[in-house]
């Protein structure tokens, strides 16, 4: 039975992947002209469909909106029962339908054309009503659904989704949409924080533990304990010269019986890893991972000490 389960799963994936690969053979000048039409438009993209195609349309809308192309979903059935007013004069309409011949589509398309809005069809049948009536037709033909009865939309909806991604990514690149732009539309959650959270946002929440180069080890230990960041910076005339971490303290205790006579200079690490206060928090994470450390000294553009960030700060923000 287990072999049957794996065999079915693998067959489904293989069938769908082959259909997706074939899309590269179906893309033609219609795709190029459709993209140019969208770029030229001063309106929005209205994405419509019915049934499973409507579900795909909502995902494509989400992708387009998050990558800088204003888009709205309009259900094809609702459109012919009052929602057609969603479409404004300068909007471009993308209509998704596997067959291109559903009753709702046949009613909707003439209504859209009456207002002279460009129509981009995403259909598996370029000779259908939708395929022949659209301004531009993007062919998403698939030979067979993954469903063994060749009925449930599976391979066909995957092809529609991939065509939508092709549109979104093409527009993204042509519009020179950057990670900074992406961050504006994704301020929430771990993804957003990776794109906009800076070291300065983290270090301002922490105290800035520091001791002088001649501070006793006892006082340095108290500073580390009180500030609860697992380390303290060592300064000489306000210049950063080292760091003392919990690990340095443990190594000192293993080596010396007279640690009360020692000073910060005797046990500090003289080459602390630092990061600029204006750097992205994700850079701090990369530096910590690369060097297998838990803290980073934060400095400004003039190498002035500004504080310490800890790996727990990144974990708390959902970045690590």
PDB file of C-alpha atoms in Angstrom:
ATOM      1  CA  UNK A   1       0.000   0.000   0.000  1.00  0.00           C
ATOM      2  CA  UNK A   2       2.810   2.410   0.873  1.00  0.00           C
ATOM      3  CA  UNK A   3       4.328   1.891  -2.569  1.00  0.00           C
ATOM      4  CA  UNK A   4       0.960   2.710  -4.154  1.00  0.00           C
ATOM      5  CA  UNK A   5       0.716   5.937  -2.152  1.00  0.00           C
ATOM      6  CA  UNK A   6       4.186   7.075  -3.185  1.00  0.00           C
ATOM      7  CA  UNK A   7       3.615   6.014  -6.771  1.00  0.00           C
ATOM      8  CA  UNK A   8       0.427   8.064  -7.054  1.00  0.00           C
ATOM      9  CA  UNK A   9       2.063  11.110  -5.511  1.00  0.00           C
ATOM     10  CA  UNK A  10       5.109  10.893  -7.770  1.00  0.00           C
ATOM     11  CA  UNK A  11       2.961  10.362 -10.853  1.00  0.00           C
ATOM     12  CA  UNK A  12       0.905  13.453 -10.010  1.00  0.00           C
ATOM     13  CA  UNK A  13       3.985  15.607  -9.535  1.00  0.00           C
ATOM     14  CA  UNK A  14       5.612  14.316 -12.705  1.00  0.00           C
ATOM     15  CA  UNK A  15       2.477  14.862 -14.779  1.00  0.00           C
ATOM     16  CA  UNK A  16       2.033  18.423 -13.524  1.00  0.00           C
ATOM     17  CA  UNK A  17       5.719  19.295 -13.854  1.00  0.00           C
ATOM     18  CA  UNK A  18       5.743  18.139 -17.480  1.00  0.00           C
ATOM     19  CA  UNK A  19       2.681  20.267 -18.211  1.00  0.00           C
ATOM     20  CA  UNK A  20       4.342  23.309 -16.617  1.00  0.00           C
ATOM     21  CA  UNK A  21       7.519  22.763 -18.616  1.00  0.00           C
ATOM     22  CA  UNK A  22       5.445  22.709 -21.787  1.00  0.00           C
ATOM     23  CA  UNK A  23       4.151  26.216 -21.071  1.00  0.00           C
ATOM     24  CA  UNK A  24       7.451  27.585 -22.351  1.00  0.00           C
ATOM     25  CA  UNK A  25       6.486  26.225 -25.762  1.00  0.00           C
ATOM     26  CA  UNK A  26       3.077  27.905 -25.624  1.00  0.00           C
ATOM     27  CA  UNK A  27       4.197  31.423 -24.703  1.00  0.00           C
ATOM     28  CA  UNK A  28       4.278  33.677 -27.767  1.00  0.00           C
ATOM     29  CA  UNK A  29       3.929  37.326 -28.772  1.00  0.00           C
ATOM     30  CA  UNK A  30       0.551  37.433 -27.039  1.00  0.00           C
ATOM     31  CA  UNK A  31       2.330  37.304 -23.692  1.00  0.00           C
ATOM     32  CA  UNK A  32       4.721  40.092 -24.662  1.00  0.00           C
ATOM     33  CA  UNK A  33       1.902  42.282 -25.955  1.00  0.00           C
ATOM     34  CA  UNK A  34      -0.214  41.591 -22.866  1.00  0.00           C
ATOM     35  CA  UNK A  35       2.615  42.724 -20.599  1.00  0.00           C
ATOM     36  CA  UNK A  36       3.102  45.888 -22.662  1.00  0.00           C
ATOM     37  CA  UNK A  37      -0.628  46.545 -22.406  1.00  0.00           C
ATOM     38  CA  UNK A  38      -0.516  46.261 -18.601  1.00  0.00           C
ATOM     39  CA  UNK A  39       2.550  48.493 -18.347  1.00  0.00           C
ATOM     40  CA  UNK A  40       0.932  51.134 -20.557  1.00  0.00           C
ATOM     41  CA  UNK A  41      -2.326  51.130 -18.606  1.00  0.00           C
ATOM     42  CA  UNK A  42      -3.001  53.874 -16.058  1.00  0.00           C
ATOM     43  CA  UNK A  43      -5.664  51.750 -14.344  1.00  0.00           C
ATOM     44  CA  UNK A  44      -5.673  48.532 -12.364  1.00  0.00           C
ATOM     45  CA  UNK A  45      -5.668  44.865 -13.220  1.00  0.00           C
ATOM     46  CA  UNK A  46      -9.020  43.180 -12.718  1.00  0.00           C
ATOM     47  CA  UNK A  47      -8.673  39.387 -12.450  1.00  0.00           C
ATOM     48  CA  UNK A  48     -11.798  37.303 -12.933  1.00  0.00           C
ATOM     49  CA  UNK A  49     -12.821  33.683 -13.203  1.00  0.00           C
ATOM     50  CA  UNK A  50     -15.315  31.145 -11.940  1.00  0.00           C
ATOM     51  CA  UNK A  51     -15.027  27.884 -10.033  1.00  0.00           C
ATOM     52  CA  UNK A  52     -11.465  26.708  -9.408  1.00  0.00           C
ATOM     53  CA  UNK A  53     -10.213  29.382 -11.804  1.00  0.00           C
ATOM     54  CA  UNK A  54     -11.649  31.987  -9.435  1.00  0.00           C
ATOM     55  CA  UNK A  55      -9.569  30.539  -6.602  1.00  0.00           C
ATOM     56  CA  UNK A  56      -6.458  30.797  -8.781  1.00  0.00           C
ATOM     57  CA  UNK A  57      -7.421  34.364  -9.672  1.00  0.00           C
ATOM     58  CA  UNK A  58      -7.456  35.392  -6.002  1.00  0.00           C
ATOM     59  CA  UNK A  59      -3.932  34.077  -5.528  1.00  0.00           C
ATOM     60  CA  UNK A  60      -2.672  35.866  -8.632  1.00  0.00           C
ATOM     61  CA  UNK A  61      -4.257  39.086  -7.351  1.00  0.00           C
ATOM     62  CA  UNK A  62      -2.413  38.659  -4.040  1.00  0.00           C
ATOM     63  CA  UNK A  63       0.899  38.111  -5.824  1.00  0.00           C
ATOM     64  CA  UNK A  64       0.432  41.121  -8.094  1.00  0.00           C
ATOM     65  CA  UNK A  65      -0.546  43.438  -5.241  1.00  0.00           C
ATOM     66  CA  UNK A  66       2.441  42.362  -3.173  1.00  0.00           C
ATOM     67  CA  UNK A  67       4.808  43.032  -6.069  1.00  0.00           C
ATOM     68  CA  UNK A  68       3.590  46.489  -6.984  1.00  0.00           C
ATOM     69  CA  UNK A  69       0.841  45.920  -9.564  1.00  0.00           C
ATOM     70  CA  UNK A  70      -2.530  47.120  -8.176  1.00  0.00           C
ATOM     71  CA  UNK A  71      -5.052  44.340  -8.768  1.00  0.00           C
ATOM     72  CA  UNK A  72      -8.619  43.450  -7.805  1.00  0.00           C
ATOM     73  CA  UNK A  73     -10.449  40.130  -7.891  1.00  0.00           C
ATOM     74  CA  UNK A  74     -13.911  40.064  -9.471  1.00  0.00           C
ATOM     75  CA  UNK A  75     -15.915  36.844  -9.479  1.00  0.00           C
ATOM     76  CA  UNK A  76     -17.321  36.223 -12.952  1.00  0.00           C
ATOM     77  CA  UNK A  77     -20.742  35.184 -11.650  1.00  0.00           C
ATOM     78  CA  UNK A  78     -21.007  38.205  -9.353  1.00  0.00           C
ATOM     79  CA  UNK A  79     -19.915  40.503 -12.178  1.00  0.00           C
ATOM     80  CA  UNK A  80     -23.020  39.745 -14.227  1.00  0.00           C
ATOM     81  CA  UNK A  81     -25.187  40.249 -11.147  1.00  0.00           C
ATOM     82  CA  UNK A  82     -24.097  43.738 -10.158  1.00  0.00           C
ATOM     83  CA  UNK A  83     -20.308  43.738  -9.617  1.00  0.00           C
ATOM     84  CA  UNK A  84     -19.402  44.803 -13.139  1.00  0.00           C
ATOM     85  CA  UNK A  85     -19.013  48.348 -11.806  1.00  0.00           C
ATOM     86  CA  UNK A  86     -15.688  47.260 -10.326  1.00  0.00           C
ATOM     87  CA  UNK A  87     -14.179  47.719 -13.785  1.00  0.00           C
ATOM     88  CA  UNK A  88     -13.186  51.325 -14.492  1.00  0.00           C
ATOM     89  CA  UNK A  89     -12.359  52.926 -17.843  1.00  0.00           C
ATOM     90  CA  UNK A  90      -8.570  52.452 -17.743  1.00  0.00           C
ATOM     91  CA  UNK A  91      -8.496  48.981 -16.197  1.00  0.00           C
ATOM     92  CA  UNK A  92      -7.157  45.862 -17.898  1.00  0.00           C
ATOM     93  CA  UNK A  93      -9.087  42.635 -17.341  1.00  0.00           C
ATOM     94  CA  UNK A  94      -7.506  39.191 -17.044  1.00  0.00           C
ATOM     95  CA  UNK A  95     -10.069  36.416 -17.451  1.00  0.00           C
ATOM     96  CA  UNK A  96      -9.158  32.878 -16.390  1.00  0.00           C
ATOM     97  CA  UNK A  97     -11.031  29.826 -17.679  1.00  0.00           C
ATOM     98  CA  UNK A  98      -9.833  26.367 -18.626  1.00  0.00           C
ATOM     99  CA  UNK A  99     -12.507  25.758 -21.251  1.00  0.00           C
ATOM    100  CA  UNK A 100     -13.135  29.392 -22.151  1.00  0.00           C
ATOM    101  CA  UNK A 101     -16.740  28.465 -22.871  1.00  0.00           C
ATOM    102  CA  UNK A 102     -18.562  28.612 -19.530  1.00  0.00           C
ATOM    103  CA  UNK A 103     -21.934  30.411 -19.635  1.00  0.00           C
ATOM    104  CA  UNK A 104     -20.829  33.154 -17.245  1.00  0.00           C
ATOM    105  CA  UNK A 105     -17.763  33.915 -19.359  1.00  0.00           C
ATOM    106  CA  UNK A 106     -19.860  34.094 -22.516  1.00  0.00           C
ATOM    107  CA  UNK A 107     -22.111  36.673 -20.876  1.00  0.00           C
ATOM    108  CA  UNK A 108     -19.301  38.639 -19.241  1.00  0.00           C
ATOM    109  CA  UNK A 109     -16.875  39.105 -22.141  1.00  0.00           C
ATOM    110  CA  UNK A 110     -19.216  41.138 -24.417  1.00  0.00           C
ATOM    111  CA  UNK A 111     -20.047  43.418 -21.475  1.00  0.00           C
ATOM    112  CA  UNK A 112     -16.359  44.109 -20.850  1.00  0.00           C
ATOM    113  CA  UNK A 113     -15.675  44.656 -24.547  1.00  0.00           C
ATOM    114  CA  UNK A 114     -18.536  47.144 -24.726  1.00  0.00           C
ATOM    115  CA  UNK A 115     -16.553  49.410 -22.411  1.00  0.00           C
ATOM    116  CA  UNK A 116     -13.370  48.918 -24.518  1.00  0.00           C
ATOM    117  CA  UNK A 117     -11.322  47.448 -21.667  1.00  0.00           C
ATOM    118  CA  UNK A 118      -8.474  45.232 -22.941  1.00  0.00           C
ATOM    119  CA  UNK A 119      -9.050  41.557 -22.099  1.00  0.00           C
ATOM    120  CA  UNK A 120      -6.207  39.127 -21.442  1.00  0.00           C
ATOM    121  CA  UNK A 121      -7.361  35.510 -21.534  1.00  0.00           C
ATOM    122  CA  UNK A 122      -5.650  32.733 -19.615  1.00  0.00           C
ATOM    123  CA  UNK A 123      -7.254  29.624 -21.048  1.00  0.00           C
ATOM    124  CA  UNK A 124      -6.517  26.040 -21.941  1.00  0.00           C
ATOM    125  CA  UNK A 125      -8.500  26.391 -25.169  1.00  0.00           C
ATOM    126  CA  UNK A 126      -7.272  29.198 -27.388  1.00  0.00           C
ATOM    127  CA  UNK A 127     -10.066  28.450 -29.911  1.00  0.00           C
ATOM    128  CA  UNK A 128     -12.786  28.899 -27.289  1.00  0.00           C
ATOM    129  CA  UNK A 129     -15.175  31.840 -27.016  1.00  0.00           C
ATOM    130  CA  UNK A 130     -12.847  33.504 -24.514  1.00  0.00           C
ATOM    131  CA  UNK A 131      -9.722  32.683 -26.513  1.00  0.00           C
ATOM    132  CA  UNK A 132     -11.078  34.199 -29.729  1.00  0.00           C
ATOM    133  CA  UNK A 133     -12.752  37.232 -28.141  1.00  0.00           C
ATOM    134  CA  UNK A 134      -9.870  38.339 -25.914  1.00  0.00           C
ATOM    135  CA  UNK A 135      -7.455  41.059 -26.914  1.00  0.00           C
ATOM    136  CA  UNK A 136      -4.549  38.780 -25.997  1.00  0.00           C
ATOM    137  CA  UNK A 137      -4.733  35.046 -25.334  1.00  0.00           C
ATOM    138  CA  UNK A 138      -2.257  33.214 -23.085  1.00  0.00           C
ATOM    139  CA  UNK A 139      -2.419  29.506 -23.803  1.00  0.00           C
ATOM    140  CA  UNK A 140      -2.345  27.229 -20.738  1.00  0.00           C
ATOM    141  CA  UNK A 141      -3.312  24.022 -22.534  1.00  0.00           C
ATOM    142  CA  UNK A 142      -2.660  20.769 -20.659  1.00  0.00           C
ATOM    143  CA  UNK A 143      -3.105  17.305 -22.123  1.00  0.00           C
ATOM    144  CA  UNK A 144      -4.455  15.698 -18.980  1.00  0.00           C
ATOM    145  CA  UNK A 145      -5.522  16.532 -15.469  1.00  0.00           C
ATOM    146  CA  UNK A 146      -3.693  14.757 -12.668  1.00  0.00           C
ATOM    147  CA  UNK A 147      -7.100  13.493 -11.561  1.00  0.00           C
ATOM    148  CA  UNK A 148      -7.360   9.872 -12.839  1.00  0.00           C
ATOM    149  CA  UNK A 149     -10.835  10.656 -14.196  1.00  0.00           C
ATOM    150  CA  UNK A 150      -9.430  13.694 -16.007  1.00  0.00           C
ATOM    151  CA  UNK A 151     -12.138  15.790 -14.360  1.00  0.00           C
ATOM    152  CA  UNK A 152     -10.992  17.616 -11.215  1.00  0.00           C
ATOM    153  CA  UNK A 153      -9.009  20.762 -12.120  1.00  0.00           C
ATOM    154  CA  UNK A 154      -5.465  19.943 -11.014  1.00  0.00           C
ATOM    155  CA  UNK A 155      -2.870  20.231 -13.752  1.00  0.00           C
ATOM    156  CA  UNK A 156      -4.897  22.954 -15.474  1.00  0.00           C
ATOM    157  CA  UNK A 157      -5.126  25.157 -12.371  1.00  0.00           C
ATOM    158  CA  UNK A 158      -1.419  24.667 -11.720  1.00  0.00           C
ATOM    159  CA  UNK A 159      -0.717  25.894 -15.245  1.00  0.00           C
ATOM    160  CA  UNK A 160      -2.943  28.917 -14.671  1.00  0.00           C
ATOM    161  CA  UNK A 161      -1.120  29.722 -11.454  1.00  0.00           C
ATOM    162  CA  UNK A 162       2.281  29.487 -13.108  1.00  0.00           C
ATOM    163  CA  UNK A 163       1.151  31.759 -15.936  1.00  0.00           C
ATOM    164  CA  UNK A 164       0.016  34.259 -13.318  1.00  0.00           C
ATOM    165  CA  UNK A 165       3.412  34.058 -11.650  1.00  0.00           C
ATOM    166  CA  UNK A 166       5.076  34.648 -15.020  1.00  0.00           C
ATOM    167  CA  UNK A 167       3.006  37.811 -15.444  1.00  0.00           C
ATOM    168  CA  UNK A 168       3.761  39.040 -11.908  1.00  0.00           C
ATOM    169  CA  UNK A 169       7.498  38.399 -12.061  1.00  0.00           C
ATOM    170  CA  UNK A 170       7.824  39.926 -15.518  1.00  0.00           C
ATOM    171  CA  UNK A 171       6.051  43.078 -14.330  1.00  0.00           C
ATOM    172  CA  UNK A 172       8.151  43.101 -11.160  1.00  0.00           C
ATOM    173  CA  UNK A 173      11.404  43.063 -13.083  1.00  0.00           C
ATOM    174  CA  UNK A 174      10.335  45.540 -15.755  1.00  0.00           C
ATOM    175  CA  UNK A 175       9.121  47.928 -13.038  1.00  0.00           C
ATOM    176  CA  UNK A 176      12.449  47.462 -11.207  1.00  0.00           C
ATOM    177  CA  UNK A 177      10.600  46.481  -8.068  1.00  0.00           C
ATOM    178  CA  UNK A 178      13.202  46.080  -5.282  1.00  0.00           C
ATOM    179  CA  UNK A 179      13.326  44.360  -1.896  1.00  0.00           C
ATOM    180  CA  UNK A 180      12.765  47.780  -0.303  1.00  0.00           C
ATOM    181  CA  UNK A 181       9.565  48.159  -2.308  1.00  0.00           C
ATOM    182  CA  UNK A 182       8.577  44.633  -1.304  1.00  0.00           C
ATOM    183  CA  UNK A 183       9.076  45.513   2.359  1.00  0.00           C
ATOM    184  CA  UNK A 184       6.525  48.333   2.092  1.00  0.00           C
ATOM    185  CA  UNK A 185       3.842  45.797   1.238  1.00  0.00           C
ATOM    186  CA  UNK A 186       4.970  43.197   3.801  1.00  0.00           C
ATOM    187  CA  UNK A 187       5.465  45.064   7.086  1.00  0.00           C
ATOM    188  CA  UNK A 188       4.073  42.258   9.226  1.00  0.00           C
ATOM    189  CA  UNK A 189       5.482  38.934  10.305  1.00  0.00           C
ATOM    190  CA  UNK A 190       8.960  37.501  10.055  1.00  0.00           C
ATOM    191  CA  UNK A 191       9.195  38.157   6.315  1.00  0.00           C
ATOM    192  CA  UNK A 192       8.514  41.847   6.741  1.00  0.00           C
ATOM    193  CA  UNK A 193      10.964  42.162   9.586  1.00  0.00           C
ATOM    194  CA  UNK A 194      13.709  40.568   7.545  1.00  0.00           C
ATOM    195  CA  UNK A 195      13.154  43.238   4.922  1.00  0.00           C
ATOM    196  CA  UNK A 196      12.909  46.354   7.049  1.00  0.00           C
ATOM    197  CA  UNK A 197      14.135  45.728  10.618  1.00  0.00           C
ATOM    198  CA  UNK A 198      17.518  47.325  11.305  1.00  0.00           C
ATOM    199  CA  UNK A 199      20.131  46.799  13.989  1.00  0.00           C
ATOM    200  CA  UNK A 200      19.223  50.234  15.365  1.00  0.00           C
ATOM    201  CA  UNK A 201      15.689  48.973  16.075  1.00  0.00           C
ATOM    202  CA  UNK A 202      17.109  46.200  18.236  1.00  0.00           C
ATOM    203  CA  UNK A 203      19.966  47.892  20.040  1.00  0.00           C
ATOM    204  CA  UNK A 204      17.825  50.786  21.265  1.00  0.00           C
ATOM    205  CA  UNK A 205      15.842  48.314  23.375  1.00  0.00           C
ATOM    206  CA  UNK A 206      18.980  47.049  25.141  1.00  0.00           C
ATOM    207  CA  UNK A 207      21.294  48.557  27.677  1.00  0.00           C
ATOM    208  CA  UNK A 208      24.883  49.162  26.534  1.00  0.00           C
ATOM    209  CA  UNK A 209      27.183  47.216  28.886  1.00  0.00           C
ATOM    210  CA  UNK A 210      30.690  48.635  29.039  1.00  0.00           C
ATOM    211  CA  UNK A 211      33.767  48.565  31.244  1.00  0.00           C
ATOM    212  CA  UNK A 212      37.122  50.285  31.111  1.00  0.00           C
ATOM    213  CA  UNK A 213      40.277  48.454  30.146  1.00  0.00           C
ATOM    214  CA  UNK A 214      41.510  48.511  33.760  1.00  0.00           C
ATOM    215  CA  UNK A 215      38.191  47.490  35.344  1.00  0.00           C
ATOM    216  CA  UNK A 216      38.491  44.516  37.674  1.00  0.00           C
ATOM    217  CA  UNK A 217      37.206  41.182  36.512  1.00  0.00           C
ATOM    218  CA  UNK A 218      34.740  41.187  39.415  1.00  0.00           C
ATOM    219  CA  UNK A 219      33.189  44.452  38.240  1.00  0.00           C
ATOM    220  CA  UNK A 220      33.199  43.275  34.622  1.00  0.00           C
ATOM    221  CA  UNK A 221      31.322  40.152  35.713  1.00  0.00           C
ATOM    222  CA  UNK A 222      28.789  42.293  37.552  1.00  0.00           C
ATOM    223  CA  UNK A 223      28.307  44.455  34.448  1.00  0.00           C
ATOM    224  CA  UNK A 224      27.652  41.386  32.310  1.00  0.00           C
ATOM    225  CA  UNK A 225      25.250  40.000  34.897  1.00  0.00           C
ATOM    226  CA  UNK A 226      23.344  43.258  35.422  1.00  0.00           C
ATOM    227  CA  UNK A 227      22.908  44.093  31.714  1.00  0.00           C
ATOM    228  CA  UNK A 228      21.892  40.507  30.837  1.00  0.00           C
ATOM    229  CA  UNK A 229      23.348  40.390  27.324  1.00  0.00           C
ATOM    230  CA  UNK A 230      26.013  37.795  28.041  1.00  0.00           C
ATOM    231  CA  UNK A 231      28.843  40.218  27.261  1.00  0.00           C
ATOM    232  CA  UNK A 232      30.259  43.657  27.817  1.00  0.00           C
ATOM    233  CA  UNK A 233      32.266  45.971  25.608  1.00  0.00           C
ATOM    234  CA  UNK A 234      35.703  47.062  26.802  1.00  0.00           C
ATOM    235  CA  UNK A 235      36.534  50.712  26.158  1.00  0.00           C
ATOM    236  CA  UNK A 236      39.773  52.694  26.433  1.00  0.00           C
ATOM    237  CA  UNK A 237      39.281  56.470  26.254  1.00  0.00           C
ATOM    238  CA  UNK A 238      35.814  55.795  24.826  1.00  0.00           C
ATOM    239  CA  UNK A 239      37.271  53.674  22.024  1.00  0.00           C
ATOM    240  CA  UNK A 240      36.270  50.049  21.581  1.00  0.00           C
ATOM    241  CA  UNK A 241      39.221  47.766  22.276  1.00  0.00           C
ATOM    242  CA  UNK A 242      37.599  44.446  23.103  1.00  0.00           C
ATOM    243  CA  UNK A 243      34.745  42.348  24.402  1.00  0.00           C
ATOM    244  CA  UNK A 244      34.303  40.087  27.399  1.00  0.00           C
ATOM    245  CA  UNK A 245      31.722  37.327  27.070  1.00  0.00           C
ATOM    246  CA  UNK A 246      30.377  34.668  29.380  1.00  0.00           C
ATOM    247  CA  UNK A 247      32.727  32.281  27.598  1.00  0.00           C
ATOM    248  CA  UNK A 248      35.744  34.459  28.422  1.00  0.00           C
ATOM    249  CA  UNK A 249      34.735  34.401  32.094  1.00  0.00           C
ATOM    250  CA  UNK A 250      34.441  30.600  32.119  1.00  0.00           C
ATOM    251  CA  UNK A 251      37.797  30.167  30.416  1.00  0.00           C
ATOM    252  CA  UNK A 252      39.396  32.535  32.938  1.00  0.00           C
ATOM    253  CA  UNK A 253      37.985  30.561  35.875  1.00  0.00           C
ATOM    254  CA  UNK A 254      39.483  27.371  34.456  1.00  0.00           C
ATOM    255  CA  UNK A 255      42.906  28.934  34.033  1.00  0.00           C
ATOM    256  CA  UNK A 256      43.361  31.206  37.043  1.00  0.00           C
ATOM    257  CA  UNK A 257      42.962  30.901  40.806  1.00  0.00           C
ATOM    258  CA  UNK A 258      43.752  34.594  41.352  1.00  0.00           C
ATOM    259  CA  UNK A 259      41.133  36.058  39.032  1.00  0.00           C
ATOM    260  CA  UNK A 260      40.310  38.819  41.534  1.00  0.00           C
ATOM    261  CA  UNK A 261      43.677  40.359  40.660  1.00  0.00           C
ATOM    262  CA  UNK A 262      42.922  40.410  36.941  1.00  0.00           C
ATOM    263  CA  UNK A 263      41.479  43.276  34.900  1.00  0.00           C
ATOM    264  CA  UNK A 264      39.365  43.464  31.741  1.00  0.00           C
ATOM    265  CA  UNK A 265      42.505  43.755  29.640  1.00  0.00           C
ATOM    266  CA  UNK A 266      43.719  40.362  30.861  1.00  0.00           C
ATOM    267  CA  UNK A 267      40.721  38.358  29.703  1.00  0.00           C
ATOM    268  CA  UNK A 268      39.053  40.307  26.888  1.00  0.00           C
ATOM    269  CA  UNK A 269      38.969  39.290  23.250  1.00  0.00           C
ATOM    270  CA  UNK A 270      40.682  42.016  21.259  1.00  0.00           C
ATOM    271  CA  UNK A 271      38.980  41.367  17.913  1.00  0.00           C
ATOM    272  CA  UNK A 272      35.256  41.593  18.615  1.00  0.00           C
ATOM    273  CA  UNK A 273      32.816  41.104  15.774  1.00  0.00           C
ATOM    274  CA  UNK A 274      31.003  44.353  15.077  1.00  0.00           C
ATOM    275  CA  UNK A 275      28.084  45.529  12.968  1.00  0.00           C
ATOM    276  CA  UNK A 276      27.011  49.001  11.902  1.00  0.00           C
ATOM    277  CA  UNK A 277      23.954  50.401  13.633  1.00  0.00           C
ATOM    278  CA  UNK A 278      22.317  51.093  10.250  1.00  0.00           C
ATOM    279  CA  UNK A 279      22.766  47.519   8.984  1.00  0.00           C
ATOM    280  CA  UNK A 280      19.770  45.261   8.435  1.00  0.00           C
ATOM    281  CA  UNK A 281      18.931  42.864  11.256  1.00  0.00           C
ATOM    282  CA  UNK A 282      19.173  39.990   8.776  1.00  0.00           C
ATOM    283  CA  UNK A 283      22.866  40.897   8.284  1.00  0.00           C
ATOM    284  CA  UNK A 284      23.401  40.555  12.023  1.00  0.00           C
ATOM    285  CA  UNK A 285      21.841  37.102  11.906  1.00  0.00           C
ATOM    286  CA  UNK A 286      24.123  36.066   9.031  1.00  0.00           C
ATOM    287  CA  UNK A 287      27.202  37.316  10.887  1.00  0.00           C
ATOM    288  CA  UNK A 288      26.251  35.460  14.058  1.00  0.00           C
ATOM    289  CA  UNK A 289      25.599  32.246  12.149  1.00  0.00           C
ATOM    290  CA  UNK A 290      28.822  32.497  10.152  1.00  0.00           C
ATOM    291  CA  UNK A 291      30.976  33.109  13.232  1.00  0.00           C
ATOM    292  CA  UNK A 292      28.988  30.869  15.606  1.00  0.00           C
ATOM    293  CA  UNK A 293      28.554  33.666  18.156  1.00  0.00           C
ATOM    294  CA  UNK A 294      25.645  34.960  20.224  1.00  0.00           C
ATOM    295  CA  UNK A 295      26.417  38.677  20.483  1.00  0.00           C
ATOM    296  CA  UNK A 296      27.534  41.489  18.232  1.00  0.00           C
ATOM    297  CA  UNK A 297      29.034  44.837  19.176  1.00  0.00           C
ATOM    298  CA  UNK A 298      27.124  47.668  17.513  1.00  0.00           C
ATOM    299  CA  UNK A 299      29.029  50.712  16.253  1.00  0.00           C
ATOM    300  CA  UNK A 300      28.161  53.798  14.234  1.00  0.00           C
ATOM    301  CA  UNK A 301      29.835  55.161  11.091  1.00  0.00           C
ATOM    302  CA  UNK A 302      32.545  56.753  13.258  1.00  0.00           C
ATOM    303  CA  UNK A 303      33.274  53.464  15.059  1.00  0.00           C
ATOM    304  CA  UNK A 304      31.680  54.759  18.249  1.00  0.00           C
ATOM    305  CA  UNK A 305      30.283  52.068  20.542  1.00  0.00           C
ATOM    306  CA  UNK A 306      26.464  52.035  20.560  1.00  0.00           C
ATOM    307  CA  UNK A 307      25.605  48.816  22.350  1.00  0.00           C
ATOM    308  CA  UNK A 308      25.235  45.060  21.960  1.00  0.00           C
ATOM    309  CA  UNK A 309      22.618  42.921  20.240  1.00  0.00           C
ATOM    310  CA  UNK A 310      22.055  39.322  21.256  1.00  0.00           C
ATOM    311  CA  UNK A 311      20.811  36.363  19.264  1.00  0.00           C
ATOM    312  CA  UNK A 312      17.765  36.338  21.551  1.00  0.00           C
ATOM    313  CA  UNK A 313      16.810  39.756  20.138  1.00  0.00           C
ATOM    314  CA  UNK A 314      16.610  38.206  16.682  1.00  0.00           C
ATOM    315  CA  UNK A 315      14.738  35.150  17.920  1.00  0.00           C
ATOM    316  CA  UNK A 316      12.211  37.342  19.718  1.00  0.00           C
ATOM    317  CA  UNK A 317      11.546  39.261  16.491  1.00  0.00           C
ATOM    318  CA  UNK A 318      11.052  36.016  14.566  1.00  0.00           C
ATOM    319  CA  UNK A 319      14.077  36.553  12.330  1.00  0.00           C
ATOM    320  CA  UNK A 320      16.313  33.736  13.528  1.00  0.00           C
TER     321      UNK A 320
END
